[in-house]
Amino acid sequence: MILQALYDFYERMTADPGSGMPKTGYSKAKVFFALNLSASGDLLDLFPLYDVVKNKKVARELDVPEQIKRSSGISPNFLCDNSAYVLGIDEKGKPERALKAFEAFLQLHEEVFAGVDDEGAQAVLTFLRRRKPGVIDEPQWSDARNELLEGGNLVFRLDGSPGYIHDRPSVQHAWIGYTAKRESSEKGQCLVTGEWGPVARLHPAIKGVWGAQTAGASLVSFNKDSFESYGKEQSINSPVASHVASGYGAALNYLLGSKRNKVQIGDTATLFWAEREASVEESIIGTLIDPAELEDDEAPKDGRRYDPLAAEWVRQVLRDVRDGNHVLDQDARLDSSVRFYILGLSPNAARLSVRFWHVDTFGSLVERFVQHFRDMSIQLPVGGRWPEYPAIWRILKETAVQGERKNVLPQLGGTLARSILLGTAYPQALYQAILVRIRAEHEINPVRAGVIKAHLLRNARIYGSIKGEEALTMALNDQSTHPGYLLGRLFALLEKVQQEALPGINATIRDRYFGAASATPASVFPLLLRNAQHHLAKVEYSIYLEKKFQEIMAGLSEFPAHLNLNDQGFFMLGYYHQRQSFYTKKNDKEE
């Protein structure tokens, strides 16, 4: 299903000449230089194809003949390779290996260009045949030796002709014919198209997954004998036609390089695309997965291309749905029935792991995300810069030590994304990680409070009501009698009294007792209440605070010896709600 969806996407995109999707037998590669050859095979010029950005050379990405995935040994690429293969020079101190690489490169081009009557092809062959490996004969290019040795790819141009030699029609025809002949030794029924024909022995390398090998990783591979059956080797065990493998590989690399169809969530690269042309819907889904653009004060950090119209549409949807309206059926520009594919990939050595694969309609996906944001909604601090709609990566950041992405629990990003897409319960590991960070850092911000509320609320909805469900609101519910919630409110009030009595204090009771108060209340609260009597004597509006104490204590018959994980969540939510209520403008004139 994944390969079929990717291949369908590839075929749709190749039908559009302006899509940028490589054609069959071609793939994208980063190129640093173009060697400009004369028709007689002389090197005339060396054209740099890189840009300098912040003192760093950034190679240009070109469509070149499909490159192979190198692991070890010598394997040349056609008309696009590094200096060791093209010129026989490298900086690794292995001249013998560079010589063998050059000879293999020459042999490949002799085979592909055999019988090809093309001026560009003959210029390349003449250039390679005359070349003395390891030496740059042309003195005017000797200064560029160090740049050539940096390892970037080189391509060829024919002087006076537009484009590159690998783009010439006769060269393309020769390359396609060569690849078809090379793969024709193994035939079988393609699992994607159902047709008989040559099948790929090795599937293309997929590049662009954060943490994977820079040379690329495989989505389909068989690297051990125990994975193989019936004497078949490598990917012949799961036969896929050569052109289909090339197509789905090109589609994956295209999506991974796209700033519109990819969002990084923890260690998972999340790709999404529609089954047919639906650019507006794609932008909206991208905004829902990563709604950073909805926050005016936050610039996107991953360089993803944002659509202001999609952002405004999402804002309107979230506002309307929050108010009980449904706008999908009212917007004639959108098709809620268009099907979307969402694929999560993460690195696993030389291979890729599929974290999740989800297929759903646009309308259903929007409803799932709206439900997620509704469950996460929480009262924001006055004057704060917190997002009203936190992105998945921001939620994961709150679970990590020092907020570092590398410290996010493995697989948590994938399981969280899957729970949002399917509308299921949030992963228990997310809830526990949030509680751990709160106990360690003694800080409850809106994102963490939102996760606690959403986790408890969704569990109550899916597994049945839980005690204290009435407390799972956006702001303070002073009618709730849940012991954990009341204890959290009481702890916030005790801290408030201490801060009013001792302004400028370096460490409050939150820094010393928050962990114990949220887990074993009976061991802490009697002491805190005794101290509070001394603090109240110094506070200006002690009568109001004493009234608040009585209001909360009236709901507590005793201090529990311990609170379970759910009750600890209620404690932290009550603490957050109570603290925010201190800074909320009251309508009650008496208060």
XYZ file of C-alpha atoms in Angstrom:
591
model
C 0.000 0.000 0.000
C 2.811 2.427 0.862
C 4.777 1.666 -2.305
C 1.649 1.829 -4.446
C 0.653 5.228 -3.023
C 4.175 6.549 -3.544
C 4.330 5.251 -7.115
C 0.927 6.766 -7.917
C 2.210 10.069 -6.555
C 5.329 9.725 -8.708
C 3.296 9.113 -11.866
C 1.031 12.083 -11.124
C 3.954 14.396 -10.535
C 5.933 13.304 -13.593
C 2.903 14.183 -15.727
C 3.480 17.774 -14.648
C 6.705 19.079 -16.264
C 6.979 21.854 -13.708
C 6.722 19.625 -10.639
C 10.472 19.024 -10.333
C 10.026 15.256 -10.041
C 12.924 13.376 -11.705
C 12.003 11.262 -14.702
C 12.420 7.483 -14.813
C 16.029 6.404 -14.295
C 16.986 9.740 -12.800
C 17.272 11.058 -9.273
C 18.325 14.235 -7.540
C 21.913 14.791 -6.404
C 23.927 17.684 -5.054
C 26.499 18.917 -7.564
C 29.437 21.288 -6.962
C 31.034 21.673 -10.405
C 30.299 21.214 -14.099
C 33.190 20.278 -16.397
C 32.773 22.139 -19.689
C 34.172 19.994 -22.518
C 34.888 20.813 -26.113
C 33.600 18.515 -28.839
C 37.117 17.071 -29.030
C 37.089 16.153 -25.308
C 39.260 18.980 -23.968
C 38.475 20.535 -20.592
C 37.720 24.188 -21.328
C 36.093 25.517 -18.175
C 35.170 24.569 -14.652
C 31.788 26.000 -13.714
C 31.009 26.195 -9.964
C 27.403 25.237 -9.260
C 27.350 25.971 -5.549
C 26.152 29.009 -3.667
C 27.907 30.495 -0.659
C 25.496 30.913 2.242
C 26.913 32.195 5.532
C 30.465 31.276 4.431
C 29.353 27.765 3.634
C 29.183 26.219 0.180
C 25.733 24.884 -0.633
C 25.648 22.552 -3.640
C 23.002 22.868 -6.331
C 20.510 20.026 -6.574
C 20.154 18.602 -10.083
C 18.314 15.748 -11.747
C 21.063 13.284 -12.697
C 21.145 9.633 -13.779
C 19.972 7.570 -10.829
C 22.763 7.080 -8.345
C 23.468 3.825 -6.609
C 23.770 3.318 -2.867
C 27.410 2.692 -1.970
C 28.336 0.644 1.072
C 31.816 -0.623 0.257
C 33.884 -1.374 -2.807
C 33.937 0.640 -6.004
C 30.669 1.495 -7.763
C 30.684 4.323 -10.308
C 27.708 6.519 -11.139
C 26.862 7.567 -14.662
C 27.897 11.116 -15.687
C 27.780 12.409 -12.103
C 30.305 11.401 -9.481
C 33.049 12.732 -7.243
C 36.637 13.594 -8.198
C 37.974 10.140 -7.335
C 35.792 8.554 -10.035
C 35.815 11.368 -12.605
C 39.465 12.480 -12.329
C 41.113 9.728 -10.301
C 42.173 12.095 -7.527
C 41.184 12.133 -3.883
C 42.501 13.380 -0.574
C 42.277 10.104 1.310
C 45.854 9.096 0.557
C 44.748 6.054 -1.424
C 45.935 6.677 -4.995
C 45.522 3.016 -5.939
C 41.862 3.072 -4.981
C 41.320 6.344 -6.841
C 42.901 4.761 -9.939
C 40.564 1.766 -9.728
C 37.592 4.091 -9.248
C 38.553 6.057 -12.377
C 38.977 2.861 -14.403
C 35.555 1.628 -13.266
C 34.039 5.005 -14.192
C 35.600 4.822 -17.668
C 34.438 1.228 -18.156
C 30.851 2.127 -17.230
C 30.769 4.907 -19.798
C 32.340 2.688 -22.448
C 29.484 0.216 -21.879
C 26.662 2.767 -21.804
C 27.919 4.802 -24.768
C 28.739 1.772 -26.943
C 27.219 2.529 -30.358
C 25.822 5.916 -29.254
C 26.243 8.573 -31.916
C 26.103 11.720 -29.843
C 28.545 14.605 -29.769
C 28.294 15.001 -25.986
C 28.762 11.281 -25.333
C 31.827 11.146 -27.580
C 33.299 14.214 -25.853
C 32.998 12.503 -22.467
C 34.544 9.276 -23.748
C 37.427 11.141 -25.356
C 38.005 13.162 -22.207
C 38.130 10.031 -20.053
C 40.299 8.027 -22.455
C 42.910 10.792 -22.635
C 42.841 11.471 -18.953
C 45.868 10.676 -16.830
C 44.301 9.606 -13.475
C 45.419 11.575 -10.437
C 46.744 14.506 -12.437
C 45.209 17.818 -13.501
C 47.114 18.665 -16.660
C 45.462 21.989 -17.236
C 47.524 24.572 -15.217
C 44.626 27.025 -15.145
C 42.567 24.516 -13.090
C 45.286 23.426 -10.696
C 44.160 26.091 -8.221
C 40.738 24.458 -8.086
C 42.226 21.131 -7.049
C 41.417 21.621 -3.377
C 37.801 22.489 -4.161
C 37.483 19.421 -6.385
C 38.849 17.249 -3.594
C 36.136 18.328 -1.173
C 34.076 15.393 -2.360
C 31.283 17.111 -4.247
C 29.783 15.639 -7.389
C 30.888 16.705 -10.882
C 28.795 16.685 -14.054
C 29.600 17.393 -17.712
C 28.588 20.092 -20.176
C 29.300 20.371 -23.901
C 30.630 23.762 -24.872
C 28.100 25.732 -26.900
C 25.176 23.449 -26.068
C 22.463 24.228 -23.478
C 21.996 22.068 -20.418
C 24.116 19.160 -19.291
C 25.278 16.153 -21.250
C 23.196 13.784 -19.106
C 20.082 15.695 -20.264
C 20.688 15.109 -23.993
C 17.930 12.850 -25.449
C 20.290 10.274 -26.979
C 22.239 10.035 -23.707
C 19.019 9.579 -21.740
C 17.908 6.868 -24.167
C 21.243 5.062 -23.817
C 21.066 5.221 -20.009
C 17.489 3.922 -19.812
C 18.366 1.091 -22.162
C 21.429 0.182 -20.134
C 19.528 0.092 -16.826
C 16.761 -2.033 -18.323
C 19.331 -4.503 -19.668
C 21.160 -4.579 -16.339
C 18.000 -5.447 -14.420
C 16.591 -7.926 -16.922
C 18.390 -10.934 -15.424
C 15.746 -11.228 -12.678
C 12.081 -11.312 -13.603
C 8.929 -11.725 -11.585
C 5.463 -10.368 -10.871
C 5.578 -6.854 -9.473
C 3.799 -6.598 -6.117
C 2.704 -3.045 -6.949
C 1.467 -3.231 -10.539
C 0.899 -6.989 -10.874
C 2.816 -7.033 -14.168
C 5.566 -9.486 -15.133
C 8.956 -8.080 -15.941
C 12.402 -7.200 -14.602
C 12.423 -6.705 -10.858
C 14.810 -4.582 -8.801
C 17.542 -6.487 -6.981
C 18.356 -3.451 -4.844
C 15.912 -0.675 -4.067
C 16.982 2.978 -4.317
C 18.644 4.863 -1.483
C 16.369 7.244 0.400
C 18.054 10.441 1.548
C 16.893 13.205 3.841
C 15.755 11.280 6.932
C 17.297 12.970 9.959
C 19.770 10.612 11.679
C 20.016 8.148 8.792
C 23.192 7.548 6.796
C 24.107 10.464 4.548
C 24.623 8.040 1.672
C 20.990 7.064 2.008
C 19.023 4.265 3.643
C 16.721 1.603 2.283
C 12.995 1.302 2.806
C 13.025 -2.266 1.442
C 16.084 -4.458 1.933
C 17.173 -7.947 2.942
C 20.553 -7.912 4.640
C 20.591 -11.350 6.294
C 20.133 -14.866 4.966
C 17.424 -15.550 7.552
C 15.196 -12.947 5.901
C 15.365 -14.636 2.500
C 13.207 -17.480 1.172
C 13.166 -20.036 -1.667
C 16.798 -19.336 -2.527
C 16.051 -15.799 -3.630
C 18.492 -13.053 -2.809
C 18.153 -9.428 -1.772
C 14.956 -7.632 -2.794
C 13.970 -10.400 -5.229
C 12.198 -11.773 -2.145
C 9.669 -8.961 -2.457
C 9.582 -8.431 -6.221
C 9.001 -4.885 -7.348
C 9.491 -3.830 -10.960
C 12.672 -1.845 -11.548
C 10.841 1.209 -12.845
C 8.398 1.088 -9.919
C 11.247 0.896 -7.391
C 12.942 3.804 -9.117
C 9.657 5.742 -9.122
C 8.729 5.252 -5.480
C 12.327 6.087 -4.493
C 12.172 9.314 -6.482
C 8.817 10.156 -4.885
C 10.143 9.551 -1.372
C 13.259 11.627 -1.981
C 11.070 14.354 -3.480
C 8.778 14.406 -0.434
C 11.711 14.340 1.997
C 13.239 17.316 0.208
C 9.955 19.194 0.056
C 9.345 22.123 2.396
C 5.634 21.704 1.906
C 5.056 17.989 2.402
C 7.384 17.222 5.299
C 7.334 17.994 9.018
C 9.959 16.706 11.455
C 8.392 15.327 14.646
C 11.059 14.179 17.104
C 13.104 11.555 15.289
C 10.298 10.937 12.800
C 10.114 12.557 9.378
C 6.387 12.960 8.724
C 5.423 13.043 5.033
C 1.928 13.794 3.755
C 0.405 14.038 0.301
C -2.988 13.892 -1.381
C -4.116 11.198 -3.796
C -4.696 13.894 -6.416
C -3.993 17.574 -6.945
C -5.146 19.363 -3.784
C -2.597 22.045 -3.008
C -4.829 24.026 -0.649
C -5.804 20.941 1.328
C -2.116 19.892 1.537
C -1.185 23.293 2.949
C -3.954 23.034 5.521
C -2.874 19.567 6.658
C 0.718 20.840 6.930
C -0.463 23.747 9.058
C -2.453 21.438 11.318
C 0.533 19.122 11.833
C 2.846 22.045 12.553
C 0.710 25.100 13.457
C 3.720 27.291 14.368
C 2.619 29.801 11.725
C -0.601 30.372 13.633
C 1.466 32.143 16.255
C 2.342 35.628 15.074
C 5.403 35.865 17.262
C 7.053 32.631 16.279
C 9.034 32.099 13.124
C 9.181 28.590 11.663
C 12.420 26.853 12.539
C 12.567 24.140 9.908
C 12.422 26.403 6.872
C 9.111 24.916 5.813
C 7.202 26.934 3.266
C 4.045 28.342 4.824
C 0.845 29.336 3.141
C -0.775 32.403 4.786
C -4.161 31.533 3.282
C -4.026 28.038 4.752
C -3.030 29.463 8.127
C -5.973 31.852 8.121
C -8.325 29.050 7.089
C -7.104 26.886 9.971
C -7.561 29.742 12.416
C -11.123 30.195 11.211
C -11.842 26.467 11.448
C -10.532 26.273 14.991
C -12.528 29.318 15.996
C -15.741 28.101 14.373
C -15.515 24.559 15.634
C -14.761 25.858 19.105
C -17.993 27.847 18.834
C -19.950 24.823 17.676
C -19.975 25.574 13.943
C -18.847 23.289 11.137
C -17.294 25.035 8.183
C -15.987 22.199 6.003
C -19.282 21.732 4.236
C -19.634 25.460 3.710
C -16.333 26.086 1.950
C -16.780 25.230 -1.716
C -13.041 25.582 -2.374
C -12.252 22.490 -0.341
C -12.998 18.840 -0.928
C -13.410 17.043 2.368
C -13.468 13.654 0.594
C -9.988 13.848 -0.939
C -7.838 11.070 0.477
C -4.553 11.819 2.235
C -1.539 9.622 2.927
C 0.604 10.274 5.995
C 3.876 8.374 6.431
C 6.255 8.551 9.396
C 9.853 7.439 8.799
C 12.694 7.247 11.302
C 16.322 6.094 10.930
C 17.464 2.589 11.786
C 21.138 2.177 10.772
C 21.208 1.536 7.010
C 17.443 1.088 6.843
C 14.314 3.121 7.555
C 11.629 2.273 10.074
C 8.007 3.013 9.293
C 6.708 4.613 12.494
C 3.179 5.004 11.203
C 1.168 4.870 8.008
C -2.239 6.447 7.912
C -4.781 6.925 5.134
C -7.829 9.099 5.678
C -9.936 11.781 4.063
C -9.211 15.462 4.409
C -12.410 16.084 6.335
C -11.736 13.304 8.822
C -8.156 14.442 9.404
C -9.275 17.999 10.078
C -11.812 16.756 12.621
C -9.148 14.668 14.391
C -6.786 17.614 14.651
C -9.570 19.905 15.813
C -10.450 17.355 18.511
C -6.783 17.246 19.540
C -6.554 21.032 19.868
C -9.847 21.102 21.730
C -8.584 18.519 24.226
C -5.326 20.461 24.632
C -6.985 23.851 25.124
C -5.986 25.487 28.380
C -6.075 28.973 29.872
C -2.916 30.839 28.858
C -0.927 33.075 31.211
C -1.714 36.769 30.952
C 0.854 38.472 28.724
C 2.634 35.193 27.948
C 4.065 34.071 24.596
C 2.707 30.552 24.698
C 1.034 28.984 21.630
C -2.710 28.500 21.725
C -2.281 25.518 19.389
C 1.002 23.770 20.286
C 2.654 21.765 17.534
C 3.579 18.130 18.092
C 7.284 18.974 18.200
C 6.616 21.521 20.961
C 4.744 18.921 23.007
C 7.666 16.504 22.627
C 10.108 19.237 23.626
C 8.356 19.528 26.994
C 9.148 15.859 27.696
C 12.885 16.136 27.047
C 15.707 16.934 29.461
C 16.832 20.533 28.796
C 14.263 20.677 25.989
C 16.700 19.027 23.572
C 15.289 17.095 20.635
C 17.961 14.430 21.047
C 16.587 13.698 24.539
C 13.047 12.931 23.375
C 12.092 9.327 24.065
C 12.558 7.141 20.972
C 9.303 6.338 19.174
C 7.332 8.844 21.285
C 6.896 11.206 18.344
C 5.481 8.416 16.190
C 3.075 7.098 18.820
C 1.847 10.606 19.651
C 1.254 11.457 15.997
C -0.569 8.159 15.481
C -2.852 8.774 18.472
C -3.780 12.200 17.080
C -4.421 10.866 13.571
C -6.535 7.969 14.832
C -8.259 9.847 17.641
C -7.119 7.250 20.190
C -5.728 7.692 23.704
C -2.454 9.558 23.975
C 0.571 7.362 24.781
C 1.015 6.700 28.488
C 4.742 7.380 28.057
C 3.915 10.974 27.106
C 1.861 11.524 30.260
C 4.509 9.973 32.510
C 7.318 11.943 30.847
C 5.431 15.203 31.437
C 4.898 14.361 35.127
C 8.599 13.502 35.495
C 9.712 16.815 33.962
C 7.311 18.783 36.178
C 8.612 17.072 39.333
C 12.231 17.610 38.244
C 11.866 21.242 37.145
C 8.949 22.347 39.377
C 7.400 24.144 36.435
C 3.956 23.707 34.902
C 3.577 25.689 31.724
C 0.480 25.777 29.458
C 1.762 23.009 27.160
C 2.403 20.629 30.042
C -0.908 21.461 31.698
C -2.635 21.001 28.345
C -1.097 17.535 27.897
C -2.250 16.469 31.377
C -5.774 17.710 30.733
C -5.931 16.173 27.251
C -4.595 12.810 28.437
C -7.093 12.509 31.290
C -9.970 13.869 29.199
C -9.356 11.510 26.293
C -8.999 8.501 28.601
C -12.308 9.425 30.224
C -13.957 9.668 26.801
C -12.548 6.386 25.481
C -12.444 4.160 28.567
C -15.415 5.602 30.438
C -15.834 8.402 32.935
C -13.253 8.862 35.643
C -13.615 10.437 39.045
C -13.109 14.173 38.857
C -13.833 14.484 35.137
C -15.619 17.781 35.828
C -12.219 19.326 36.680
C -10.882 18.742 33.156
C -11.820 22.166 31.923
C -9.939 24.941 30.219
C -9.853 27.158 33.328
C -10.440 26.793 37.052
C -13.488 24.817 38.135
C -14.054 25.773 41.762
C -16.965 23.318 41.967
C -14.779 20.226 41.564
C -14.350 18.092 44.685
C -11.641 15.783 43.343
C -9.053 15.401 46.180
C -6.041 15.697 43.863
C -7.451 18.776 42.169
C -8.289 20.413 45.522
C -4.812 19.619 46.899
C -3.226 21.219 43.840
C -5.363 24.334 44.331
C -4.470 24.362 48.046
C -0.748 24.111 47.279
C -0.991 27.048 44.852
C -2.772 29.067 47.543
C -0.112 28.211 50.146
C 2.579 29.347 47.736
C 0.668 32.569 47.060
C 0.422 33.312 50.787
C 4.148 32.663 51.244
C 5.061 34.974 48.343
C 2.797 37.744 49.658
C 4.261 37.450 53.163
C 7.873 37.157 52.014
C 8.190 39.137 48.764
C 11.371 38.463 46.792
C 11.988 35.102 48.451
C 14.542 33.036 46.540
C 12.916 29.626 46.964
C 9.244 28.986 47.575
C 7.494 25.879 48.847
C 7.174 24.826 45.200
C 10.946 24.431 44.983
C 11.145 22.345 48.149
C 7.897 20.430 48.507
C 6.170 20.183 45.113
C 7.227 16.592 44.426
C 6.284 15.329 47.889
C 3.026 17.314 47.965
C 1.887 15.853 44.640
C 2.776 12.250 45.534
C 2.472 11.952 49.344
C 0.271 14.835 50.576
C -0.089 13.561 54.153
C 3.639 13.980 54.746
C 3.768 17.628 53.677
C 0.494 19.524 53.985
C 0.192 19.603 57.828
C 3.597 21.315 57.991
C 2.739 23.747 55.212
C -0.568 24.708 56.847
C 1.156 25.467 60.168
C 3.659 27.722 58.397
C 0.834 29.383 56.481
C -0.667 30.679 59.745
C 2.503 32.722 60.329
C 2.481 33.978 56.734
C -1.185 35.032 56.917
C -0.378 37.322 59.840
C 1.849 39.356 57.543
C -0.469 39.521 54.510
C -2.559 42.600 53.816
C -5.725 40.880 52.584
C -5.602 37.867 54.862
C -9.398 37.701 55.216
C -9.848 36.999 51.513
C -7.116 34.341 51.584
C -8.524 32.675 54.692
C -11.871 32.510 52.922
C -10.170 30.751 50.024
C -8.525 28.303 52.439
C -11.874 27.462 53.974
C -13.469 27.043 50.544
C -10.873 24.493 49.443
C -10.470 22.709 52.784
C -14.239 22.168 52.977
C -13.922 19.632 50.172
C -11.128 17.658 51.866
C -11.899 15.142 54.600
C -8.247 14.110 55.042
C -4.840 14.323 53.422
C -4.253 11.107 51.407
C -1.093 9.147 52.194
C -0.301 8.962 48.475
C -1.762 9.864 45.054
C -1.702 7.586 42.036
C -0.561 8.845 38.605
C -4.032 10.020 37.575
C -4.521 11.904 40.851
C -1.059 13.447 40.518
C -2.187 14.784 37.143
C -5.281 16.291 38.793
C -3.021 17.825 41.458
C -0.849 19.532 38.848
C -3.855 20.674 36.840
C -5.492 22.129 39.956
C -2.258 23.907 40.839
C -2.019 25.402 37.319
C -5.685 26.457 37.205
C -5.535 28.078 40.638
C -2.368 30.021 39.810
C -3.867 31.336 36.566
C -7.026 32.390 38.395
C -4.927 34.693 40.628
C -4.134 36.808 37.589
C -7.547 36.647 35.895
C -9.798 39.675 36.072
C -12.807 38.891 38.219
C -16.322 39.908 37.316
C -17.494 39.452 40.843
C -17.260 42.878 42.452
C -17.027 41.395 45.909
C -13.862 39.514 44.967
